[in-house]
Amino acid sequence: MNYIVLDLEWNQSPLGKENEIKQMPFEIIEIGAVRLDENLKETGRFHKLIKPKVYRELHYMTKQIVHLTMEELDKGEPFFKVMKAFLSWCGEEYIFCTWGTMDLLELQRNMKYFGMGEVYTTPLKFYDIQKFFSLLYEDGKQRRTLHYVADYLHLEEELQFHSALNDAIYTARIIGHIDFERIRKNYSIDCYNIPANKKEEIHAVFDTYEKYISRGFETRDDLMEDKEVLALTCYVCQKNCRKKIRWFSNNNKTYYALGICREHGYIKGKIRAKQAENGLYYAVKTTKLVDEAGADKIREKQNYLREKRRERRKRLALEKKKA
């Protein structure tokens, strides 16, 4: 098994978001990667510039961040050719390591746009090294820049940041510096491609929570009527919880529920209803143990939303009466 430490630089529409191509808001212009073996020893490096085809000028933000000119990029190779070489270089068995969550999303968008077919067809398991640093050294929620972490860990900084290969090298050094073996069980899942059917749905159990990723549904209503999506189980013993507060939401995108497991106590449920690249709706549901204070937060949230709806109904009734 190889670890492919990947970093990308990309460009966007220089004329603003209203002029971007929806299917590909960011065009990859540089790819850098470091390949590590199962013992985290470096076995190769990959670096290519990609000749832009969609956005032929650099966005002003891109100019400020990357150290490339359009003249240099015009000497690059077509995306399709670069990706074929890159995938061959990766080997047959590998898992991506990235700094943050964006690179794999944009990689797959570019691959689809440039007609590479279905290289990846299911959600991708990967290691988010930015998240790993936060879990090991901070609160698990804070997200630091690559430069910040290199400084924090006192790594040698002889290479310029915001170059795809250099950033991949720094990320690989961080992997070698942290307790990677202990933290790698906290993997991430990229959902550019969602589960195709019920059999492929994901139930990933971690130390303190469980993550469930559903298959796709035609509508959000269909999604939120599915029994598996609405189920509330204890991730420790996998037994059904008795619902104390049923699923509720204020925006049809994020839903909350509270249940109780006889053996392990309160279970908090959270569903994020999302729309995949293929237009279908899917759920990312997390369940975790909470104490009495955590249960009270769910109750307070529900009461707050109930009061807001009550006030809105009163206001609409008054407006109607005046009319």
mmCIF file of C-alpha atoms in Angstrom:
data_model
loop_
_atom_site.group_PDB
_atom_site.id
_atom_site.type_symbol
_atom_site.label_atom_id
_atom_site.label_comp_id
_atom_site.label_asym_id
_atom_site.label_seq_id
_atom_site.Cartn_x
_atom_site.Cartn_y
_atom_site.Cartn_z
ATOM 1 C CA MET A 1 0.000 0.000 0.000
ATOM 2 C CA ASN A 2 1.393 3.384 -1.054
ATOM 3 C CA TYR A 3 0.574 6.714 0.556
ATOM 4 C CA ILE A 4 0.203 9.397 -2.122
ATOM 5 C CA VAL A 5 0.752 12.800 -0.528
ATOM 6 C CA LEU A 6 -1.029 15.081 -2.998
ATOM 7 C CA ASP A 7 -1.130 18.829 -3.441
ATOM 8 C CA LEU A 8 -2.762 20.845 -6.219
ATOM 9 C CA GLU A 9 -2.720 24.443 -7.330
ATOM 10 C CA TRP A 10 -5.642 25.715 -9.363
ATOM 11 C CA ASN A 11 -7.014 28.757 -11.127
ATOM 12 C CA GLN A 12 -10.566 30.138 -11.402
ATOM 13 C CA SER A 13 -12.509 32.453 -13.659
ATOM 14 C CA PRO A 14 -10.684 35.812 -13.846
ATOM 15 C CA LEU A 15 -14.053 37.451 -14.636
ATOM 16 C CA GLY A 16 -15.669 36.440 -11.361
ATOM 17 C CA LYS A 17 -17.903 33.682 -10.068
ATOM 18 C CA GLU A 18 -20.802 34.616 -12.365
ATOM 19 C CA ASN A 19 -18.648 33.672 -15.361
ATOM 20 C CA GLU A 20 -17.265 30.386 -14.043
ATOM 21 C CA ILE A 21 -18.088 27.006 -15.522
ATOM 22 C CA LYS A 22 -20.363 25.356 -12.976
ATOM 23 C CA GLN A 23 -19.057 21.851 -13.631
ATOM 24 C CA MET A 24 -15.491 23.011 -12.977
ATOM 25 C CA PRO A 25 -15.132 26.189 -10.935
ATOM 26 C CA PHE A 26 -11.414 25.507 -10.363
ATOM 27 C CA GLU A 27 -9.027 24.388 -13.101
ATOM 28 C CA ILE A 28 -5.948 22.524 -11.910
ATOM 29 C CA ILE A 29 -2.727 24.122 -13.157
ATOM 30 C CA GLU A 30 -0.109 22.281 -11.111
ATOM 31 C CA ILE A 31 0.123 18.878 -9.460
ATOM 32 C CA GLY A 32 2.729 17.758 -6.966
ATOM 33 C CA ALA A 33 2.945 14.518 -5.018
ATOM 34 C CA VAL A 34 5.232 12.473 -2.822
ATOM 35 C CA ARG A 35 4.876 8.689 -2.694
ATOM 36 C CA LEU A 36 5.529 6.948 0.620
ATOM 37 C CA ASP A 37 5.695 3.218 1.219
ATOM 38 C CA GLU A 38 3.957 1.399 4.079
ATOM 39 C CA ASN A 39 6.835 2.374 6.387
ATOM 40 C CA LEU A 40 6.425 6.063 5.419
ATOM 41 C CA LYS A 41 9.687 6.037 3.484
ATOM 42 C CA GLU A 42 9.759 8.227 0.395
ATOM 43 C CA THR A 43 9.844 6.239 -2.855
ATOM 44 C CA GLY A 44 9.225 8.927 -5.448
ATOM 45 C CA ARG A 45 8.088 12.415 -6.390
ATOM 46 C CA PHE A 46 5.775 13.649 -9.128
ATOM 47 C CA HIS A 47 5.486 17.195 -10.462
ATOM 48 C CA LYS A 48 3.843 18.636 -13.561
ATOM 49 C CA LEU A 49 2.534 21.952 -14.800
ATOM 50 C CA ILE A 50 -0.796 21.726 -16.639
ATOM 51 C CA LYS A 51 -1.574 23.915 -19.614
ATOM 52 C CA PRO A 52 -4.850 25.775 -18.932
ATOM 53 C CA LYS A 53 -7.684 25.106 -21.338
ATOM 54 C CA VAL A 54 -10.701 26.677 -19.630
ATOM 55 C CA TYR A 55 -9.483 29.793 -17.775
ATOM 56 C CA ARG A 56 -6.839 31.378 -19.980
ATOM 57 C CA GLU A 57 -5.980 34.196 -17.576
ATOM 58 C CA LEU A 58 -4.890 33.968 -13.974
ATOM 59 C CA HIS A 59 -7.389 35.170 -11.393
ATOM 60 C CA TYR A 60 -5.926 37.963 -9.256
ATOM 61 C CA MET A 61 -6.060 35.720 -6.166
ATOM 62 C CA THR A 62 -4.202 32.971 -8.014
ATOM 63 C CA LYS A 63 -1.498 35.475 -8.960
ATOM 64 C CA GLN A 64 -1.086 36.403 -5.291
ATOM 65 C CA ILE A 65 -0.822 32.801 -4.094
ATOM 66 C CA VAL A 66 1.018 30.699 -6.659
ATOM 67 C CA HIS A 67 4.448 31.462 -8.093
ATOM 68 C CA LEU A 68 3.543 30.816 -11.719
ATOM 69 C CA THR A 69 2.884 32.894 -14.813
ATOM 70 C CA MET A 70 0.632 32.144 -17.750
ATOM 71 C CA GLU A 71 3.741 31.961 -19.929
ATOM 72 C CA GLU A 72 5.101 29.145 -17.751
ATOM 73 C CA LEU A 73 1.756 27.348 -17.697
ATOM 74 C CA ASP A 74 1.458 27.491 -21.491
ATOM 75 C CA LYS A 75 4.557 25.279 -21.593
ATOM 76 C CA GLY A 76 2.774 22.690 -19.455
ATOM 77 C CA GLU A 77 1.104 19.490 -20.656
ATOM 78 C CA PRO A 78 -2.625 18.780 -21.195
ATOM 79 C CA PHE A 79 -4.525 17.645 -18.110
ATOM 80 C CA PHE A 80 -5.490 14.274 -19.609
ATOM 81 C CA LYS A 81 -1.851 13.411 -20.357
ATOM 82 C CA VAL A 82 -0.636 14.526 -16.936
ATOM 83 C CA MET A 83 -3.300 12.534 -15.104
ATOM 84 C CA LYS A 84 -2.583 9.339 -17.035
ATOM 85 C CA ALA A 85 1.065 9.641 -16.057
ATOM 86 C CA PHE A 86 0.170 10.470 -12.463
ATOM 87 C CA LEU A 87 -2.192 7.519 -12.002
ATOM 88 C CA SER A 88 0.420 5.178 -13.435
ATOM 89 C CA TRP A 89 3.010 6.631 -11.046
ATOM 90 C CA CYS A 90 0.706 6.120 -8.035
ATOM 91 C CA GLY A 91 0.706 2.340 -8.452
ATOM 92 C CA GLU A 92 -2.111 -0.143 -8.007
ATOM 93 C CA GLU A 93 -2.819 0.149 -4.263
ATOM 94 C CA TYR A 94 -2.688 3.549 -2.635
ATOM 95 C CA ILE A 95 -4.501 5.982 -0.395
ATOM 96 C CA PHE A 96 -4.345 9.758 -0.745
ATOM 97 C CA CYS A 97 -3.013 12.063 1.969
ATOM 98 C CA THR A 98 -3.947 15.727 1.550
ATOM 99 C CA TRP A 99 -3.806 19.011 3.424
ATOM 100 C CA GLY A 100 -7.509 19.695 3.909
ATOM 101 C CA THR A 101 -10.466 18.321 1.982
ATOM 102 C CA MET A 102 -10.599 20.295 -1.274
ATOM 103 C CA ASP A 103 -7.939 18.660 -3.440
ATOM 104 C CA LEU A 104 -9.722 15.361 -4.078
ATOM 105 C CA LEU A 105 -12.997 17.116 -4.908
ATOM 106 C CA GLU A 106 -11.349 19.350 -7.504
ATOM 107 C CA LEU A 107 -9.226 16.502 -8.847
ATOM 108 C CA GLN A 108 -12.330 14.431 -9.602
ATOM 109 C CA ARG A 109 -14.194 17.411 -11.062
ATOM 110 C CA ASN A 110 -11.335 18.064 -13.454
ATOM 111 C CA MET A 111 -11.094 14.390 -14.362
ATOM 112 C CA LYS A 112 -14.774 14.269 -15.234
ATOM 113 C CA TYR A 113 -14.703 17.545 -17.161
ATOM 114 C CA PHE A 114 -11.787 16.406 -19.300
ATOM 115 C CA GLY A 115 -13.428 13.082 -20.075
ATOM 116 C CA MET A 116 -11.271 10.664 -18.121
ATOM 117 C CA GLY A 117 -14.171 8.325 -17.403
ATOM 118 C CA GLU A 118 -14.923 6.701 -14.075
ATOM 119 C CA VAL A 119 -11.493 6.214 -12.518
ATOM 120 C CA TYR A 120 -13.088 6.481 -9.064
ATOM 121 C CA THR A 121 -16.725 5.402 -8.735
ATOM 122 C CA THR A 122 -17.279 5.257 -4.968
ATOM 123 C CA PRO A 123 -16.532 7.561 -2.024
ATOM 124 C CA LEU A 124 -12.778 7.888 -1.484
ATOM 125 C CA LYS A 125 -11.225 7.114 1.876
ATOM 126 C CA PHE A 126 -8.294 9.464 2.497
ATOM 127 C CA TYR A 127 -6.152 10.972 5.236
ATOM 128 C CA ASP A 128 -6.597 14.679 5.959
ATOM 129 C CA ILE A 129 -3.270 15.643 7.534
ATOM 130 C CA GLN A 130 -4.558 19.100 8.452
ATOM 131 C CA LYS A 131 -7.277 17.423 10.559
ATOM 132 C CA PHE A 132 -4.742 14.993 12.042
ATOM 133 C CA PHE A 133 -2.631 17.879 13.355
ATOM 134 C CA SER A 134 -5.681 19.428 15.010
ATOM 135 C CA LEU A 135 -6.684 16.116 16.614
ATOM 136 C CA LEU A 136 -3.186 15.515 17.963
ATOM 137 C CA TYR A 137 -2.176 19.016 19.034
ATOM 138 C CA GLU A 138 -5.333 21.143 19.361
ATOM 139 C CA ASP A 139 -9.093 20.763 19.788
ATOM 140 C CA GLY A 140 -9.840 18.714 16.675
ATOM 141 C CA LYS A 141 -11.839 21.585 15.168
ATOM 142 C CA GLN A 142 -9.223 24.257 14.485
ATOM 143 C CA ARG A 143 -7.674 24.136 11.011
ATOM 144 C CA ARG A 144 -4.191 25.585 10.572
ATOM 145 C CA THR A 145 -2.229 26.495 7.462
ATOM 146 C CA LEU A 146 0.587 24.298 6.243
ATOM 147 C CA HIS A 147 3.075 27.083 6.966
ATOM 148 C CA TYR A 148 1.811 27.436 10.536
ATOM 149 C CA VAL A 149 2.191 23.705 11.236
ATOM 150 C CA ALA A 150 5.668 23.547 9.697
ATOM 151 C CA ASP A 151 6.682 26.378 12.056
ATOM 152 C CA TYR A 152 4.977 24.752 15.021
ATOM 153 C CA LEU A 153 6.751 21.442 14.476
ATOM 154 C CA HIS A 154 10.100 23.210 13.807
ATOM 155 C CA LEU A 155 10.491 21.634 10.392
ATOM 156 C CA GLU A 156 13.161 22.820 7.992
ATOM 157 C CA GLU A 157 11.618 25.430 5.672
ATOM 158 C CA GLU A 158 14.095 25.787 2.839
ATOM 159 C CA LEU A 159 11.392 25.395 0.171
ATOM 160 C CA GLN A 160 8.918 28.041 -0.968
ATOM 161 C CA PHE A 161 5.312 27.437 0.074
ATOM 162 C CA HIS A 162 2.351 27.446 -2.371
ATOM 163 C CA SER A 163 4.146 25.296 -4.898
ATOM 164 C CA ALA A 164 2.383 21.968 -5.438
ATOM 165 C CA LEU A 165 5.456 19.764 -5.060
ATOM 166 C CA ASN A 166 6.936 21.785 -2.202
ATOM 167 C CA ASP A 167 3.663 21.698 -0.266
ATOM 168 C CA ALA A 168 3.414 17.950 -0.827
ATOM 169 C CA ILE A 169 6.980 17.606 0.515
ATOM 170 C CA TYR A 170 6.091 19.612 3.634
ATOM 171 C CA THR A 171 2.951 17.531 4.165
ATOM 172 C CA ALA A 172 4.991 14.321 3.854
ATOM 173 C CA ARG A 173 7.449 15.667 6.439
ATOM 174 C CA ILE A 174 4.579 16.366 8.823
ATOM 175 C CA ILE A 175 3.322 12.798 8.368
ATOM 176 C CA GLY A 176 6.758 11.552 9.360
ATOM 177 C CA HIS A 177 6.844 13.852 12.388
ATOM 178 C CA ILE A 178 3.438 13.120 13.962
ATOM 179 C CA ASP A 179 2.157 9.870 15.493
ATOM 180 C CA PHE A 180 0.671 8.789 12.175
ATOM 181 C CA GLU A 181 0.116 5.162 13.156
ATOM 182 C CA ARG A 182 -2.096 6.169 16.073
ATOM 183 C CA ILE A 183 -4.061 8.893 14.305
ATOM 184 C CA ARG A 184 -4.666 7.293 10.902
ATOM 185 C CA LYS A 185 -7.760 5.454 12.173
ATOM 186 C CA ASN A 186 -9.464 8.863 11.948
ATOM 187 C CA TYR A 187 -9.682 8.757 8.174
ATOM 188 C CA SER A 188 -11.923 11.030 6.076
ATOM 189 C CA ILE A 189 -14.320 10.192 3.258
ATOM 190 C CA ASP A 190 -14.673 12.256 0.085
ATOM 191 C CA CYS A 191 -18.197 12.095 -1.365
ATOM 192 C CA TYR A 192 -17.775 13.420 -4.881
ATOM 193 C CA ASN A 193 -19.111 9.982 -5.814
ATOM 194 C CA ILE A 194 -21.781 8.829 -3.374
ATOM 195 C CA PRO A 195 -22.822 5.207 -2.677
ATOM 196 C CA ALA A 196 -24.691 3.835 -5.701
ATOM 197 C CA ASN A 197 -27.069 1.619 -3.725
ATOM 198 C CA LYS A 198 -28.003 0.511 -0.227
ATOM 199 C CA LYS A 199 -25.335 -2.198 -0.206
ATOM 200 C CA GLU A 200 -22.610 0.414 -0.758
ATOM 201 C CA GLU A 201 -23.795 2.753 2.010
ATOM 202 C CA ILE A 202 -21.061 3.566 4.518
ATOM 203 C CA HIS A 203 -21.146 2.981 8.267
ATOM 204 C CA ALA A 204 -17.781 4.115 9.645
ATOM 205 C CA VAL A 205 -17.285 3.744 13.404
ATOM 206 C CA PHE A 206 -14.607 5.852 15.092
ATOM 207 C CA ASP A 207 -13.564 6.184 18.741
ATOM 208 C CA THR A 208 -16.128 8.808 19.699
ATOM 209 C CA TYR A 209 -18.724 8.764 16.915
ATOM 210 C CA GLU A 210 -20.167 6.953 13.910
ATOM 211 C CA LYS A 211 -20.548 8.369 10.403
ATOM 212 C CA TYR A 212 -23.169 7.073 7.991
ATOM 213 C CA ILE A 213 -23.245 8.071 4.307
ATOM 214 C CA SER A 214 -26.400 7.169 2.419
ATOM 215 C CA ARG A 215 -27.101 6.340 -1.193
ATOM 216 C CA GLY A 216 -28.695 9.000 -3.395
ATOM 217 C CA PHE A 217 -32.385 9.971 -3.553
ATOM 218 C CA GLU A 218 -34.293 11.931 -6.181
ATOM 219 C CA THR A 219 -35.609 14.502 -3.697
ATOM 220 C CA ARG A 220 -34.762 15.750 -0.221
ATOM 221 C CA ASP A 221 -38.199 14.604 0.955
ATOM 222 C CA ASP A 222 -37.460 11.060 -0.248
ATOM 223 C CA LEU A 223 -34.165 11.185 1.622
ATOM 224 C CA MET A 224 -35.754 12.279 4.883
ATOM 225 C CA GLU A 225 -38.390 9.544 4.707
ATOM 226 C CA ASP A 226 -35.879 6.699 4.493
ATOM 227 C CA LYS A 227 -35.837 4.442 7.569
ATOM 228 C CA GLU A 228 -32.065 3.974 7.579
ATOM 229 C CA VAL A 229 -31.445 7.712 7.311
ATOM 230 C CA LEU A 230 -33.819 8.409 10.214
ATOM 231 C CA ALA A 231 -32.654 5.521 12.383
ATOM 232 C CA LEU A 232 -30.940 6.491 15.639
ATOM 233 C CA THR A 233 -28.656 3.772 16.995
ATOM 234 C CA CYS A 234 -25.937 3.657 19.617
ATOM 235 C CA TYR A 235 -22.600 3.489 17.794
ATOM 236 C CA VAL A 236 -21.061 1.628 20.745
ATOM 237 C CA CYS A 237 -23.459 -1.349 20.930
ATOM 238 C CA GLN A 238 -25.379 -0.815 17.638
ATOM 239 C CA LYS A 239 -28.729 -1.102 19.438
ATOM 240 C CA ASN A 240 -31.682 1.121 18.542
ATOM 241 C CA CYS A 241 -32.122 4.127 20.800
ATOM 242 C CA ARG A 242 -35.398 5.324 22.234
ATOM 243 C CA LYS A 243 -35.989 8.746 20.708
ATOM 244 C CA LYS A 244 -36.295 11.546 23.244
ATOM 245 C CA ILE A 245 -36.425 14.245 20.555
ATOM 246 C CA ARG A 246 -37.322 13.332 16.987
ATOM 247 C CA TRP A 247 -35.496 14.774 14.010
ATOM 248 C CA PHE A 248 -36.036 18.511 13.594
ATOM 249 C CA SER A 249 -34.549 21.249 11.420
ATOM 250 C CA ASN A 250 -34.838 24.932 10.630
ATOM 251 C CA ASN A 251 -33.411 24.942 7.117
ATOM 252 C CA ASN A 252 -34.002 21.478 5.557
ATOM 253 C CA LYS A 253 -30.233 20.982 5.378
ATOM 254 C CA THR A 254 -29.216 20.136 8.940
ATOM 255 C CA TYR A 255 -31.311 17.969 11.248
ATOM 256 C CA TYR A 256 -30.880 17.034 14.906
ATOM 257 C CA ALA A 257 -32.280 14.325 17.163
ATOM 258 C CA LEU A 258 -31.712 12.985 20.657
ATOM 259 C CA GLY A 259 -32.036 9.382 21.748
ATOM 260 C CA ILE A 260 -31.113 7.308 24.751
ATOM 261 C CA CYS A 261 -29.370 3.957 24.910
ATOM 262 C CA ARG A 262 -30.188 1.920 28.010
ATOM 263 C CA GLU A 263 -26.572 0.905 28.396
ATOM 264 C CA HIS A 264 -24.585 3.947 27.245
ATOM 265 C CA GLY A 265 -26.817 6.993 27.773
ATOM 266 C CA TYR A 266 -27.700 9.904 25.518
ATOM 267 C CA ILE A 267 -26.981 9.703 21.785
ATOM 268 C CA LYS A 268 -26.955 12.891 19.698
ATOM 269 C CA GLY A 269 -27.800 12.551 16.021
ATOM 270 C CA LYS A 270 -26.982 15.051 13.294
ATOM 271 C CA ILE A 271 -27.918 14.738 9.625
ATOM 272 C CA ARG A 272 -26.530 16.978 6.907
ATOM 273 C CA ALA A 273 -28.665 16.661 3.772
ATOM 274 C CA LYS A 274 -26.488 17.335 0.724
ATOM 275 C CA GLN A 275 -26.812 17.334 -3.042
ATOM 276 C CA ALA A 276 -24.188 15.313 -4.887
ATOM 277 C CA GLU A 277 -22.518 16.222 -8.170
ATOM 278 C CA ASN A 278 -24.967 13.905 -9.970
ATOM 279 C CA GLY A 279 -27.940 15.875 -8.616
ATOM 280 C CA LEU A 280 -29.126 13.254 -6.133
ATOM 281 C CA TYR A 281 -29.633 13.997 -2.446
ATOM 282 C CA TYR A 282 -27.739 12.067 0.202
ATOM 283 C CA ALA A 283 -27.252 12.159 3.962
ATOM 284 C CA VAL A 284 -24.151 12.379 6.087
ATOM 285 C CA LYS A 285 -25.297 11.324 9.544
ATOM 286 C CA THR A 286 -23.152 11.392 12.657
ATOM 287 C CA THR A 287 -24.094 9.912 16.024
ATOM 288 C CA LYS A 288 -22.147 10.415 19.226
ATOM 289 C CA LEU A 289 -22.502 10.057 22.984
ATOM 290 C CA VAL A 290 -23.331 13.214 24.931
ATOM 291 C CA ASP A 291 -23.795 13.970 28.617
ATOM 292 C CA GLU A 292 -26.725 15.768 30.234
ATOM 293 C CA ALA A 293 -25.313 19.155 29.210
ATOM 294 C CA GLY A 294 -25.062 17.982 25.595
ATOM 295 C CA ALA A 295 -28.650 16.722 25.725
ATOM 296 C CA ASP A 296 -29.771 20.084 27.104
ATOM 297 C CA LYS A 297 -28.188 21.856 24.124
ATOM 298 C CA ILE A 298 -30.358 19.805 21.758
ATOM 299 C CA ARG A 299 -33.459 20.622 23.835
ATOM 300 C CA GLU A 300 -32.568 24.318 23.845
ATOM 301 C CA LYS A 301 -32.035 24.298 20.089
ATOM 302 C CA GLN A 302 -35.421 22.671 19.511
ATOM 303 C CA ASN A 303 -37.182 25.117 21.867
ATOM 304 C CA TYR A 304 -35.489 28.081 20.184
ATOM 305 C CA LEU A 305 -36.637 26.938 16.728
ATOM 306 C CA ARG A 306 -40.159 26.284 18.000
ATOM 307 C CA GLU A 307 -40.309 29.807 19.406
ATOM 308 C CA LYS A 308 -39.054 31.300 16.139
ATOM 309 C CA ARG A 309 -41.739 29.435 14.173
ATOM 310 C CA ARG A 310 -44.378 30.542 16.676
ATOM 311 C CA GLU A 311 -43.341 34.184 16.319
ATOM 312 C CA ARG A 312 -43.321 33.880 12.535
ATOM 313 C CA ARG A 313 -46.866 32.480 12.500
ATOM 314 C CA LYS A 314 -48.043 35.313 14.725
ATOM 315 C CA ARG A 315 -46.394 37.893 12.476
ATOM 316 C CA LEU A 316 -47.910 36.429 9.317
ATOM 317 C CA ALA A 317 -51.333 36.243 10.941
ATOM 318 C CA LEU A 318 -51.088 39.907 11.971
ATOM 319 C CA GLU A 319 -49.980 40.952 8.482
ATOM 320 C CA LYS A 320 -52.860 39.040 6.968
ATOM 321 C CA LYS A 321 -55.313 40.638 9.352
ATOM 322 C CA LYS A 322 -54.070 44.133 8.511
ATOM 323 C CA ALA A 323 -54.351 43.393 4.785
#
